[in-house]
Amino acid sequence: DTAVSQTPKYLVTQMGNDKSIKCEQNLGHDTMYWYKQDSKKFLKIMFSYNNKELIINETVPNRFSPKSPDKAHLNLHINSLELGDSAVYFCASSQDGSRSNQPQHFGDGTRLSIL
Amino acid sequence: SQQGEEDPQALSIQEGENATMNCSYKTSINNLQWYRQNSGRGLVHLILIRSNEREKHSGRLRVTLDTSKKSSSLLITASRAADTASYFCALRNTGGFKTIFGAGTRLFVKA
């Protein structure tokens, strides 16, 4: 019954590796997001997709590539992982991201640790 | 900065006391939202207040918005240990598409 689910919950890997995080929402929402939360709890938007179309692409290294095979899924692939990529990554969704009064629903995060 | 800035950064109170958290911002907004984040979990939406509203209630939560001062406050009355969490304000600029989150207030309620 989980509304926004992301896997894995924990990811520990070596510097230089490539990894993916998956996200799925069963809310029927049109818009999905990826956020990065650093050690100071600051939450920063990375990407947003609306009906599989990229609408927000913040200043993120091109080692990060989102992919939305359908509007219920938004995956995040990261190439050549660096120490600074260690953080908690959150997936979220909202009914219609173009409407500002829509609350966002978050997954429980993927804690990425780079060794 | 477009983001909301919460104050205080951390707050420790006894169960039963009220907790007040503040959020200040710099731009014109459509609305302001408050979210809660329990340790190890994702953010959960609490309440939204529109730019033409001054106060809103939801259970033990009371939110105020002063657009002239560009500030909002979240009051949790009769706090419980289960209210221990981080609280974030989030704002949407007028005409903008992004929701910008502040750095949060960490609330600790002692039983």
JSON list of C-alpha atoms in Angstrom, two decimals:
[
{"chain": "A", "resi": 1, "resn": "ASP", "atom": "CA", "xyz": [0.00, 0.00, 0.00]},
{"chain": "A", "resi": 2, "resn": "THR", "atom": "CA", "xyz": [3.07, 2.24, 0.01]},
{"chain": "A", "resi": 3, "resn": "ALA", "atom": "CA", "xyz": [2.28, 5.33, -2.06]},
{"chain": "A", "resi": 4, "resn": "VAL", "atom": "CA", "xyz": [5.81, 6.26, -3.13]},
{"chain": "A", "resi": 5, "resn": "SER", "atom": "CA", "xyz": [8.35, 3.49, -2.88]},
{"chain": "A", "resi": 6, "resn": "GLN", "atom": "CA", "xyz": [12.01, 3.69, -3.69]},
{"chain": "A", "resi": 7, "resn": "THR", "atom": "CA", "xyz": [14.67, 1.01, -3.72]},
{"chain": "A", "resi": 8, "resn": "PRO", "atom": "CA", "xyz": [17.12, 0.32, -2.36]},
{"chain": "A", "resi": 9, "resn": "LYS", "atom": "CA", "xyz": [16.78, 1.91, 1.08]},
{"chain": "A", "resi": 10, "resn": "TYR", "atom": "CA", "xyz": [20.53, 1.75, 1.65]},
{"chain": "A", "resi": 11, "resn": "LEU", "atom": "CA", "xyz": [23.28, 1.79, -0.95]},
{"chain": "A", "resi": 12, "resn": "VAL", "atom": "CA", "xyz": [26.94, 1.46, -0.01]},
{"chain": "A", "resi": 13, "resn": "THR", "atom": "CA", "xyz": [29.40, 1.43, -2.85]},
{"chain": "A", "resi": 14, "resn": "GLN", "atom": "CA", "xyz": [32.89, 2.37, -3.96]},
{"chain": "A", "resi": 15, "resn": "MET", "atom": "CA", "xyz": [33.91, 5.61, -5.58]},
{"chain": "A", "resi": 16, "resn": "GLY", "atom": "CA", "xyz": [33.82, 5.38, -9.36]},
{"chain": "A", "resi": 17, "resn": "ASN", "atom": "CA", "xyz": [31.00, 2.84, -9.53]},
{"chain": "A", "resi": 18, "resn": "ASP", "atom": "CA", "xyz": [27.69, 3.32, -11.35]},
{"chain": "A", "resi": 19, "resn": "LYS", "atom": "CA", "xyz": [24.45, 2.78, -9.48]},
{"chain": "A", "resi": 20, "resn": "SER", "atom": "CA", "xyz": [20.71, 3.20, -9.94]},
{"chain": "A", "resi": 21, "resn": "ILE", "atom": "CA", "xyz": [17.85, 4.07, -7.60]},
{"chain": "A", "resi": 22, "resn": "LYS", "atom": "CA", "xyz": [14.32, 3.14, -8.54]},
{"chain": "A", "resi": 23, "resn": "CYS", "atom": "CA", "xyz": [11.11, 4.94, -7.66]},
{"chain": "A", "resi": 24, "resn": "GLU", "atom": "CA", "xyz": [7.49, 4.02, -8.21]},
{"chain": "A", "resi": 25, "resn": "GLN", "atom": "CA", "xyz": [4.27, 5.76, -7.18]},
{"chain": "A", "resi": 26, "resn": "ASN", "atom": "CA", "xyz": [0.82, 4.17, -7.13]},
{"chain": "A", "resi": 27, "resn": "LEU", "atom": "CA", "xyz": [-1.08, 7.41, -6.57]},
{"chain": "A", "resi": 28, "resn": "GLY", "atom": "CA", "xyz": [-1.83, 8.09, -10.21]},
{"chain": "A", "resi": 29, "resn": "HIS", "atom": "CA", "xyz": [0.12, 11.35, -10.02]},
{"chain": "A", "resi": 30, "resn": "ASP", "atom": "CA", "xyz": [1.39, 13.11, -13.12]},
{"chain": "A", "resi": 31, "resn": "THR", "atom": "CA", "xyz": [4.52, 14.68, -11.63]},
{"chain": "A", "resi": 32, "resn": "MET", "atom": "CA", "xyz": [7.54, 13.05, -10.00]},
{"chain": "A", "resi": 33, "resn": "TYR", "atom": "CA", "xyz": [10.67, 14.51, -8.42]},
{"chain": "A", "resi": 34, "resn": "TRP", "atom": "CA", "xyz": [14.13, 13.63, -7.20]},
{"chain": "A", "resi": 35, "resn": "TYR", "atom": "CA", "xyz": [15.59, 15.51, -4.25]},
{"chain": "A", "resi": 36, "resn": "LYS", "atom": "CA", "xyz": [18.97, 15.32, -2.54]},
{"chain": "A", "resi": 37, "resn": "GLN", "atom": "CA", "xyz": [19.15, 15.85, 1.23]},
{"chain": "A", "resi": 38, "resn": "ASP", "atom": "CA", "xyz": [22.59, 16.57, 2.63]},
{"chain": "A", "resi": 39, "resn": "SER", "atom": "CA", "xyz": [23.95, 15.93, 6.11]},
{"chain": "A", "resi": 40, "resn": "LYS", "atom": "CA", "xyz": [22.53, 19.26, 7.32]},
{"chain": "A", "resi": 41, "resn": "LYS", "atom": "CA", "xyz": [19.02, 18.20, 6.22]},
{"chain": "A", "resi": 42, "resn": "PHE", "atom": "CA", "xyz": [18.91, 20.76, 3.42]},
{"chain": "A", "resi": 43, "resn": "LEU", "atom": "CA", "xyz": [16.62, 19.39, 0.70]},
{"chain": "A", "resi": 44, "resn": "LYS", "atom": "CA", "xyz": [17.43, 20.38, -2.87]},
{"chain": "A", "resi": 45, "resn": "ILE", "atom": "CA", "xyz": [15.43, 19.64, -6.01]},
{"chain": "A", "resi": 46, "resn": "MET", "atom": "CA", "xyz": [17.36, 17.79, -8.70]},
{"chain": "A", "resi": 47, "resn": "PHE", "atom": "CA", "xyz": [14.85, 16.80, -11.36]},
{"chain": "A", "resi": 48, "resn": "SER", "atom": "CA", "xyz": [11.14, 16.82, -12.03]},
{"chain": "A", "resi": 49, "resn": "TYR", "atom": "CA", "xyz": [9.14, 14.98, -14.67]},
{"chain": "A", "resi": 50, "resn": "ASN", "atom": "CA", "xyz": [5.56, 15.61, -15.70]},
{"chain": "A", "resi": 51, "resn": "ASN", "atom": "CA", "xyz": [3.94, 12.80, -17.67]},
{"chain": "A", "resi": 52, "resn": "LYS", "atom": "CA", "xyz": [7.38, 11.43, -18.58]},
{"chain": "A", "resi": 53, "resn": "GLU", "atom": "CA", "xyz": [8.60, 14.83, -19.78]},
{"chain": "A", "resi": 54, "resn": "LEU", "atom": "CA", "xyz": [11.55, 16.52, -18.04]},
{"chain": "A", "resi": 55, "resn": "ILE", "atom": "CA", "xyz": [10.44, 19.90, -16.67]},
{"chain": "A", "resi": 56, "resn": "ILE", "atom": "CA", "xyz": [13.01, 20.73, -14.01]},
{"chain": "A", "resi": 57, "resn": "ASN", "atom": "CA", "xyz": [16.70, 20.03, -14.39]},
{"chain": "A", "resi": 58, "resn": "GLU", "atom": "CA", "xyz": [18.65, 21.86, -11.73]},
{"chain": "A", "resi": 59, "resn": "THR", "atom": "CA", "xyz": [22.38, 22.39, -11.81]},
{"chain": "A", "resi": 60, "resn": "VAL", "atom": "CA", "xyz": [23.22, 18.75, -11.38]},
{"chain": "A", "resi": 61, "resn": "PRO", "atom": "CA", "xyz": [26.34, 17.06, -12.79]},
{"chain": "A", "resi": 62, "resn": "ASN", "atom": "CA", "xyz": [25.56, 15.15, -15.97]},
{"chain": "A", "resi": 63, "resn": "ARG", "atom": "CA", "xyz": [26.71, 12.01, -14.16]},
{"chain": "A", "resi": 64, "resn": "PHE", "atom": "CA", "xyz": [23.14, 12.01, -12.85]},
{"chain": "A", "resi": 65, "resn": "SER", "atom": "CA", "xyz": [20.59, 10.86, -15.41]},
{"chain": "A", "resi": 66, "resn": "PRO", "atom": "CA", "xyz": [16.90, 10.44, -14.62]},
{"chain": "A", "resi": 67, "resn": "LYS", "atom": "CA", "xyz": [14.73, 8.11, -16.65]},
{"chain": "A", "resi": 68, "resn": "SER", "atom": "CA", "xyz": [10.95, 7.94, -16.67]},
{"chain": "A", "resi": 69, "resn": "PRO", "atom": "CA", "xyz": [9.67, 4.87, -18.57]},
{"chain": "A", "resi": 70, "resn": "ASP", "atom": "CA", "xyz": [6.09, 5.80, -17.64]},
{"chain": "A", "resi": 71, "resn": "LYS", "atom": "CA", "xyz": [4.47, 8.37, -15.39]},
{"chain": "A", "resi": 72, "resn": "ALA", "atom": "CA", "xyz": [4.44, 5.99, -12.42]},
{"chain": "A", "resi": 73, "resn": "HIS", "atom": "CA", "xyz": [8.20, 5.48, -12.44]},
{"chain": "A", "resi": 74, "resn": "LEU", "atom": "CA", "xyz": [11.17, 7.80, -12.18]},
{"chain": "A", "resi": 75, "resn": "ASN", "atom": "CA", "xyz": [14.56, 6.16, -11.82]},
{"chain": "A", "resi": 76, "resn": "LEU", "atom": "CA", "xyz": [17.88, 7.84, -11.11]},
{"chain": "A", "resi": 77, "resn": "HIS", "atom": "CA", "xyz": [21.13, 6.55, -12.54]},
{"chain": "A", "resi": 78, "resn": "ILE", "atom": "CA", "xyz": [24.43, 7.87, -11.27]},
{"chain": "A", "resi": 79, "resn": "ASN", "atom": "CA", "xyz": [27.71, 7.31, -13.11]},
{"chain": "A", "resi": 80, "resn": "SER", "atom": "CA", "xyz": [31.21, 7.50, -11.68]},
{"chain": "A", "resi": 81, "resn": "LEU", "atom": "CA", "xyz": [30.13, 8.04, -8.09]},
{"chain": "A", "resi": 82, "resn": "GLU", "atom": "CA", "xyz": [32.09, 10.57, -6.04]},
{"chain": "A", "resi": 83, "resn": "LEU", "atom": "CA", "xyz": [32.49, 11.06, -2.30]},
{"chain": "A", "resi": 84, "resn": "GLY", "atom": "CA", "xyz": [30.34, 14.20, -2.48]},
{"chain": "A", "resi": 85, "resn": "ASP", "atom": "CA", "xyz": [27.41, 12.17, -3.78]},
{"chain": "A", "resi": 86, "resn": "SER", "atom": "CA", "xyz": [26.93, 10.68, -0.31]},
{"chain": "A", "resi": 87, "resn": "ALA", "atom": "CA", "xyz": [23.50, 11.86, 0.83]},
{"chain": "A", "resi": 88, "resn": "VAL", "atom": "CA", "xyz": [19.91, 10.74, 1.16]},
{"chain": "A", "resi": 89, "resn": "TYR", "atom": "CA", "xyz": [18.00, 10.82, -2.12]},
{"chain": "A", "resi": 90, "resn": "PHE", "atom": "CA", "xyz": [14.23, 11.25, -2.00]},
{"chain": "A", "resi": 91, "resn": "CYS", "atom": "CA", "xyz": [11.69, 10.54, -4.66]},
{"chain": "A", "resi": 92, "resn": "ALA", "atom": "CA", "xyz": [8.37, 12.40, -4.50]},
{"chain": "A", "resi": 93, "resn": "SER", "atom": "CA", "xyz": [5.23, 12.83, -6.53]},
{"chain": "A", "resi": 94, "resn": "SER", "atom": "CA", "xyz": [2.34, 15.26, -6.82]},
{"chain": "A", "resi": 95, "resn": "GLN", "atom": "CA", "xyz": [-0.94, 15.22, -8.70]},
{"chain": "A", "resi": 96, "resn": "ASP", "atom": "CA", "xyz": [0.01, 18.03, -11.06]},
{"chain": "A", "resi": 97, "resn": "GLY", "atom": "CA", "xyz": [3.27, 19.86, -10.53]},
{"chain": "A", "resi": 98, "resn": "SER", "atom": "CA", "xyz": [2.12, 22.87, -12.54]},
{"chain": "A", "resi": 99, "resn": "ARG", "atom": "CA", "xyz": [-0.42, 23.64, -9.80]},
{"chain": "A", "resi": 100, "resn": "SER", "atom": "CA", "xyz": [1.24, 25.17, -6.77]},
{"chain": "A", "resi": 101, "resn": "ASN", "atom": "CA", "xyz": [-1.37, 23.97, -4.27]},
{"chain": "A", "resi": 102, "resn": "GLN", "atom": "CA", "xyz": [-0.60, 20.29, -4.75]},
{"chain": "A", "resi": 103, "resn": "PRO", "atom": "CA", "xyz": [1.20, 18.62, -1.80]},
{"chain": "A", "resi": 104, "resn": "GLN", "atom": "CA", "xyz": [4.09, 16.35, -2.54]},
{"chain": "A", "resi": 105, "resn": "HIS", "atom": "CA", "xyz": [4.22, 12.75, -1.35]},
{"chain": "A", "resi": 106, "resn": "PHE", "atom": "CA", "xyz": [7.66, 11.45, -0.48]},
{"chain": "A", "resi": 107, "resn": "GLY", "atom": "CA", "xyz": [9.29, 8.06, -0.40]},
{"chain": "A", "resi": 108, "resn": "ASP", "atom": "CA", "xyz": [11.37, 7.09, 2.60]},
{"chain": "A", "resi": 109, "resn": "GLY", "atom": "CA", "xyz": [14.65, 7.87, 0.91]},
{"chain": "A", "resi": 110, "resn": "THR", "atom": "CA", "xyz": [17.73, 6.02, -0.29]},
{"chain": "A", "resi": 111, "resn": "ARG", "atom": "CA", "xyz": [20.80, 6.55, 1.87]},
{"chain": "A", "resi": 112, "resn": "LEU", "atom": "CA", "xyz": [23.80, 6.51, -0.46]},
{"chain": "A", "resi": 113, "resn": "SER", "atom": "CA", "xyz": [27.23, 6.10, 1.12]},
{"chain": "A", "resi": 114, "resn": "ILE", "atom": "CA", "xyz": [30.38, 6.28, -0.99]},
{"chain": "A", "resi": 115, "resn": "LEU", "atom": "CA", "xyz": [33.46, 4.56, 0.38]},
{"chain": "B", "resi": 1, "resn": "SER", "atom": "CA", "xyz": [17.86, 33.16, -1.63]},
{"chain": "B", "resi": 2, "resn": "GLN", "atom": "CA", "xyz": [14.44, 31.91, -2.61]},
{"chain": "B", "resi": 3, "resn": "GLN", "atom": "CA", "xyz": [14.28, 29.30, 0.08]},
{"chain": "B", "resi": 4, "resn": "GLY", "atom": "CA", "xyz": [12.48, 29.66, 3.37]},
{"chain": "B", "resi": 5, "resn": "GLU", "atom": "CA", "xyz": [14.66, 30.03, 6.40]},
{"chain": "B", "resi": 6, "resn": "GLU", "atom": "CA", "xyz": [13.42, 28.36, 9.53]},
{"chain": "B", "resi": 7, "resn": "ASP", "atom": "CA", "xyz": [13.99, 29.65, 13.00]},
{"chain": "B", "resi": 8, "resn": "PRO", "atom": "CA", "xyz": [15.03, 28.24, 15.40]},
{"chain": "B", "resi": 9, "resn": "GLN", "atom": "CA", "xyz": [17.26, 25.58, 13.90]},
{"chain": "B", "resi": 10, "resn": "ALA", "atom": "CA", "xyz": [16.56, 23.35, 16.90]},
{"chain": "B", "resi": 11, "resn": "LEU", "atom": "CA", "xyz": [13.99, 23.39, 19.69]},
{"chain": "B", "resi": 12, "resn": "SER", "atom": "CA", "xyz": [13.74, 21.22, 22.80]},
{"chain": "B", "resi": 13, "resn": "ILE", "atom": "CA", "xyz": [10.58, 21.33, 24.94]},
{"chain": "B", "resi": 14, "resn": "GLN", "atom": "CA", "xyz": [8.70, 19.28, 27.52]},
{"chain": "B", "resi": 15, "resn": "GLU", "atom": "CA", "xyz": [5.68, 17.23, 26.57]},
{"chain": "B", "resi": 16, "resn": "GLY", "atom": "CA", "xyz": [2.52, 19.33, 26.91]},
{"chain": "B", "resi": 17, "resn": "GLU", "atom": "CA", "xyz": [4.23, 22.60, 26.02]},
{"chain": "B", "resi": 18, "resn": "ASN", "atom": "CA", "xyz": [3.59, 24.49, 22.80]},
{"chain": "B", "resi": 19, "resn": "ALA", "atom": "CA", "xyz": [6.19, 24.60, 20.04]},
{"chain": "B", "resi": 20, "resn": "THR", "atom": "CA", "xyz": [6.51, 27.54, 17.66]},
{"chain": "B", "resi": 21, "resn": "MET", "atom": "CA", "xyz": [8.60, 27.47, 14.52]},
{"chain": "B", "resi": 22, "resn": "ASN", "atom": "CA", "xyz": [9.06, 30.36, 12.15]},
{"chain": "B", "resi": 23, "resn": "CYS", "atom": "CA", "xyz": [9.81, 30.62, 8.46]},
{"chain": "B", "resi": 24, "resn": "SER", "atom": "CA", "xyz": [10.94, 33.74, 6.61]},
{"chain": "B", "resi": 25, "resn": "TYR", "atom": "CA", "xyz": [11.28, 34.17, 2.86]},
{"chain": "B", "resi": 26, "resn": "LYS", "atom": "CA", "xyz": [12.21, 36.84, 0.36]},
{"chain": "B", "resi": 27, "resn": "THR", "atom": "CA", "xyz": [10.01, 36.51, -2.73]},
{"chain": "B", "resi": 28, "resn": "SER", "atom": "CA", "xyz": [6.31, 36.74, -3.56]},
{"chain": "B", "resi": 29, "resn": "ILE", "atom": "CA", "xyz": [4.60, 33.41, -3.07]},
{"chain": "B", "resi": 30, "resn": "ASN", "atom": "CA", "xyz": [1.44, 31.60, -4.16]},
{"chain": "B", "resi": 31, "resn": "ASN", "atom": "CA", "xyz": [1.30, 29.57, -0.98]},
{"chain": "B", "resi": 32, "resn": "LEU", "atom": "CA", "xyz": [3.42, 28.19, 1.81]},
{"chain": "B", "resi": 33, "resn": "GLN", "atom": "CA", "xyz": [3.41, 24.61, 3.02]},
{"chain": "B", "resi": 34, "resn": "TRP", "atom": "CA", "xyz": [4.70, 22.89, 6.12]},
{"chain": "B", "resi": 35, "resn": "TYR", "atom": "CA", "xyz": [6.08, 19.36, 6.14]},
{"chain": "B", "resi": 36, "resn": "ARG", "atom": "CA", "xyz": [7.26, 17.01, 8.89]},
{"chain": "B", "resi": 37, "resn": "GLN", "atom": "CA", "xyz": [10.11, 14.53, 8.61]},
{"chain": "B", "resi": 38, "resn": "ASN", "atom": "CA", "xyz": [10.55, 11.79, 11.16]},
{"chain": "B", "resi": 39, "resn": "SER", "atom": "CA", "xyz": [14.02, 10.32, 11.54]},
{"chain": "B", "resi": 40, "resn": "GLY", "atom": "CA", "xyz": [14.84, 7.98, 8.67]},
{"chain": "B", "resi": 41, "resn": "ARG", "atom": "CA", "xyz": [11.61, 8.73, 6.82]},
{"chain": "B", "resi": 42, "resn": "GLY", "atom": "CA", "xyz": [10.39, 10.91, 3.99]},
{"chain": "B", "resi": 43, "resn": "LEU", "atom": "CA", "xyz": [8.65, 14.26, 4.36]},
{"chain": "B", "resi": 44, "resn": "VAL", "atom": "CA", "xyz": [4.96, 14.29, 5.12]},
{"chain": "B", "resi": 45, "resn": "HIS", "atom": "CA", "xyz": [2.73, 17.19, 4.13]},
{"chain": "B", "resi": 46, "resn": "LEU", "atom": "CA", "xyz": [1.04, 18.86, 7.12]},
{"chain": "B", "resi": 47, "resn": "ILE", "atom": "CA", "xyz": [-0.75, 21.97, 5.96]},
{"chain": "B", "resi": 48, "resn": "LEU", "atom": "CA", "xyz": [-0.89, 24.54, 3.16]},
{"chain": "B", "resi": 49, "resn": "ILE", "atom": "CA", "xyz": [-1.75, 28.20, 3.59]},
{"chain": "B", "resi": 50, "resn": "ARG", "atom": "CA", "xyz": [-2.51, 30.36, 0.58]},
{"chain": "B", "resi": 51, "resn": "SER", "atom": "CA", "xyz": [-1.12, 33.84, 0.12]},
{"chain": "B", "resi": 52, "resn": "ASN", "atom": "CA", "xyz": [-4.56, 35.39, 0.71]},
{"chain": "B", "resi": 53, "resn": "GLU", "atom": "CA", "xyz": [-5.04, 33.54, 4.01]},
{"chain": "B", "resi": 54, "resn": "ARG", "atom": "CA", "xyz": [-3.76, 34.76, 7.36]},
{"chain": "B", "resi": 55, "resn": "GLU", "atom": "CA", "xyz": [-4.35, 31.75, 9.59]},
{"chain": "B", "resi": 56, "resn": "LYS", "atom": "CA", "xyz": [-5.21, 28.10, 9.24]},
{"chain": "B", "resi": 57, "resn": "HIS", "atom": "CA", "xyz": [-5.85, 25.30, 11.72]},
{"chain": "B", "resi": 58, "resn": "SER", "atom": "CA", "xyz": [-5.57, 21.54, 11.51]},
{"chain": "B", "resi": 59, "resn": "GLY", "atom": "CA", "xyz": [-5.98, 19.60, 14.73]},
{"chain": "B", "resi": 60, "resn": "ARG", "atom": "CA", "xyz": [-3.19, 20.75, 17.08]},
{"chain": "B", "resi": 61, "resn": "LEU", "atom": "CA", "xyz": [-1.50, 22.70, 14.29]},
{"chain": "B", "resi": 62, "resn": "ARG", "atom": "CA", "xyz": [-1.95, 26.40, 13.72]},
{"chain": "B", "resi": 63, "resn": "VAL", "atom": "CA", "xyz": [-0.25, 28.16, 10.85]},
{"chain": "B", "resi": 64, "resn": "THR", "atom": "CA", "xyz": [-0.10, 31.91, 10.31]},
{"chain": "B", "resi": 65, "resn": "LEU", "atom": "CA", "xyz": [1.10, 33.85, 7.29]},
{"chain": "B", "resi": 66, "resn": "ASP", "atom": "CA", "xyz": [2.11, 37.49, 7.15]},
{"chain": "B", "resi": 67, "resn": "THR", "atom": "CA", "xyz": [2.87, 38.36, 3.54]},
{"chain": "B", "resi": 68, "resn": "SER", "atom": "CA", "xyz": [3.84, 41.94, 4.45]},
{"chain": "B", "resi": 69, "resn": "LYS", "atom": "CA", "xyz": [6.61, 40.59, 6.68]},
{"chain": "B", "resi": 70, "resn": "LYS", "atom": "CA", "xyz": [7.21, 37.60, 4.41]},
{"chain": "B", "resi": 71, "resn": "SER", "atom": "CA", "xyz": [6.99, 35.20, 7.32]},
{"chain": "B", "resi": 72, "resn": "SER", "atom": "CA", "xyz": [4.99, 32.23, 8.54]},
{"chain": "B", "resi": 73, "resn": "SER", "atom": "CA", "xyz": [4.78, 30.40, 11.81]},
{"chain": "B", "resi": 74, "resn": "LEU", "atom": "CA", "xyz": [3.78, 26.87, 12.74]},
{"chain": "B", "resi": 75, "resn": "LEU", "atom": "CA", "xyz": [2.43, 26.34, 16.24]},
{"chain": "B", "resi": 76, "resn": "ILE", "atom": "CA", "xyz": [2.02, 22.85, 17.66]},
{"chain": "B", "resi": 77, "resn": "THR", "atom": "CA", "xyz": [-0.09, 22.93, 20.80]},
{"chain": "B", "resi": 78, "resn": "ALA", "atom": "CA", "xyz": [0.08, 20.43, 23.67]},
{"chain": "B", "resi": 79, "resn": "SER", "atom": "CA", "xyz": [3.11, 18.74, 22.15]},
{"chain": "B", "resi": 80, "resn": "ARG", "atom": "CA", "xyz": [3.69, 15.00, 22.45]},
{"chain": "B", "resi": 81, "resn": "ALA", "atom": "CA", "xyz": [6.85, 12.91, 22.30]},
{"chain": "B", "resi": 82, "resn": "ALA", "atom": "CA", "xyz": [5.60, 11.65, 18.92]},
{"chain": "B", "resi": 83, "resn": "ASP", "atom": "CA", "xyz": [5.88, 15.21, 17.55]},
{"chain": "B", "resi": 84, "resn": "THR", "atom": "CA", "xyz": [9.67, 14.86, 17.72]},
{"chain": "B", "resi": 85, "resn": "ALA", "atom": "CA", "xyz": [10.75, 15.42, 14.12]},
{"chain": "B", "resi": 86, "resn": "SER", "atom": "CA", "xyz": [12.16, 18.00, 11.72]},
{"chain": "B", "resi": 87, "resn": "TYR", "atom": "CA", "xyz": [9.72, 20.55, 10.36]},
{"chain": "B", "resi": 88, "resn": "PHE", "atom": "CA", "xyz": [10.20, 22.24, 7.01]},
{"chain": "B", "resi": 89, "resn": "CYS", "atom": "CA", "xyz": [8.51, 25.15, 5.36]},
{"chain": "B", "resi": 90, "resn": "ALA", "atom": "CA", "xyz": [8.22, 24.97, 1.60]},
{"chain": "B", "resi": 91, "resn": "LEU", "atom": "CA", "xyz": [7.26, 27.76, -0.73]},
{"chain": "B", "resi": 92, "resn": "ARG", "atom": "CA", "xyz": [6.28, 28.21, -4.31]},
{"chain": "B", "resi": 93, "resn": "ASN", "atom": "CA", "xyz": [7.18, 31.48, -5.96]},
{"chain": "B", "resi": 94, "resn": "THR", "atom": "CA", "xyz": [4.52, 33.35, -7.88]},
{"chain": "B", "resi": 95, "resn": "GLY", "atom": "CA", "xyz": [4.73, 32.05, -11.45]},
{"chain": "B", "resi": 96, "resn": "GLY", "atom": "CA", "xyz": [7.33, 29.49, -10.46]},
{"chain": "B", "resi": 97, "resn": "PHE", "atom": "CA", "xyz": [7.27, 25.75, -10.87]},
{"chain": "B", "resi": 98, "resn": "LYS", "atom": "CA", "xyz": [9.66, 24.67, -8.18]},
{"chain": "B", "resi": 99, "resn": "THR", "atom": "CA", "xyz": [8.82, 24.11, -4.54]},
{"chain": "B", "resi": 100, "resn": "ILE", "atom": "CA", "xyz": [11.72, 25.35, -2.43]},
{"chain": "B", "resi": 101, "resn": "PHE", "atom": "CA", "xyz": [12.32, 23.80, 0.99]},
{"chain": "B", "resi": 102, "resn": "GLY", "atom": "CA", "xyz": [14.01, 25.45, 3.93]},
{"chain": "B", "resi": 103, "resn": "ALA", "atom": "CA", "xyz": [16.66, 23.76, 6.08]},
{"chain": "B", "resi": 104, "resn": "GLY", "atom": "CA", "xyz": [14.17, 22.79, 8.77]},
{"chain": "B", "resi": 105, "resn": "THR", "atom": "CA", "xyz": [13.65, 23.12, 12.52]},
{"chain": "B", "resi": 106, "resn": "ARG", "atom": "CA", "xyz": [14.54, 20.08, 14.57]},
{"chain": "B", "resi": 107, "resn": "LEU", "atom": "CA", "xyz": [11.97, 19.67, 17.34]},
{"chain": "B", "resi": 108, "resn": "PHE", "atom": "CA", "xyz": [12.63, 17.40, 20.31]},
{"chain": "B", "resi": 109, "resn": "VAL", "atom": "CA", "xyz": [9.78, 16.79, 22.73]},
{"chain": "B", "resi": 110, "resn": "LYS", "atom": "CA", "xyz": [10.85, 15.28, 26.02]},
{"chain": "B", "resi": 111, "resn": "ALA", "atom": "CA", "xyz": [8.44, 12.88, 27.72]}
]
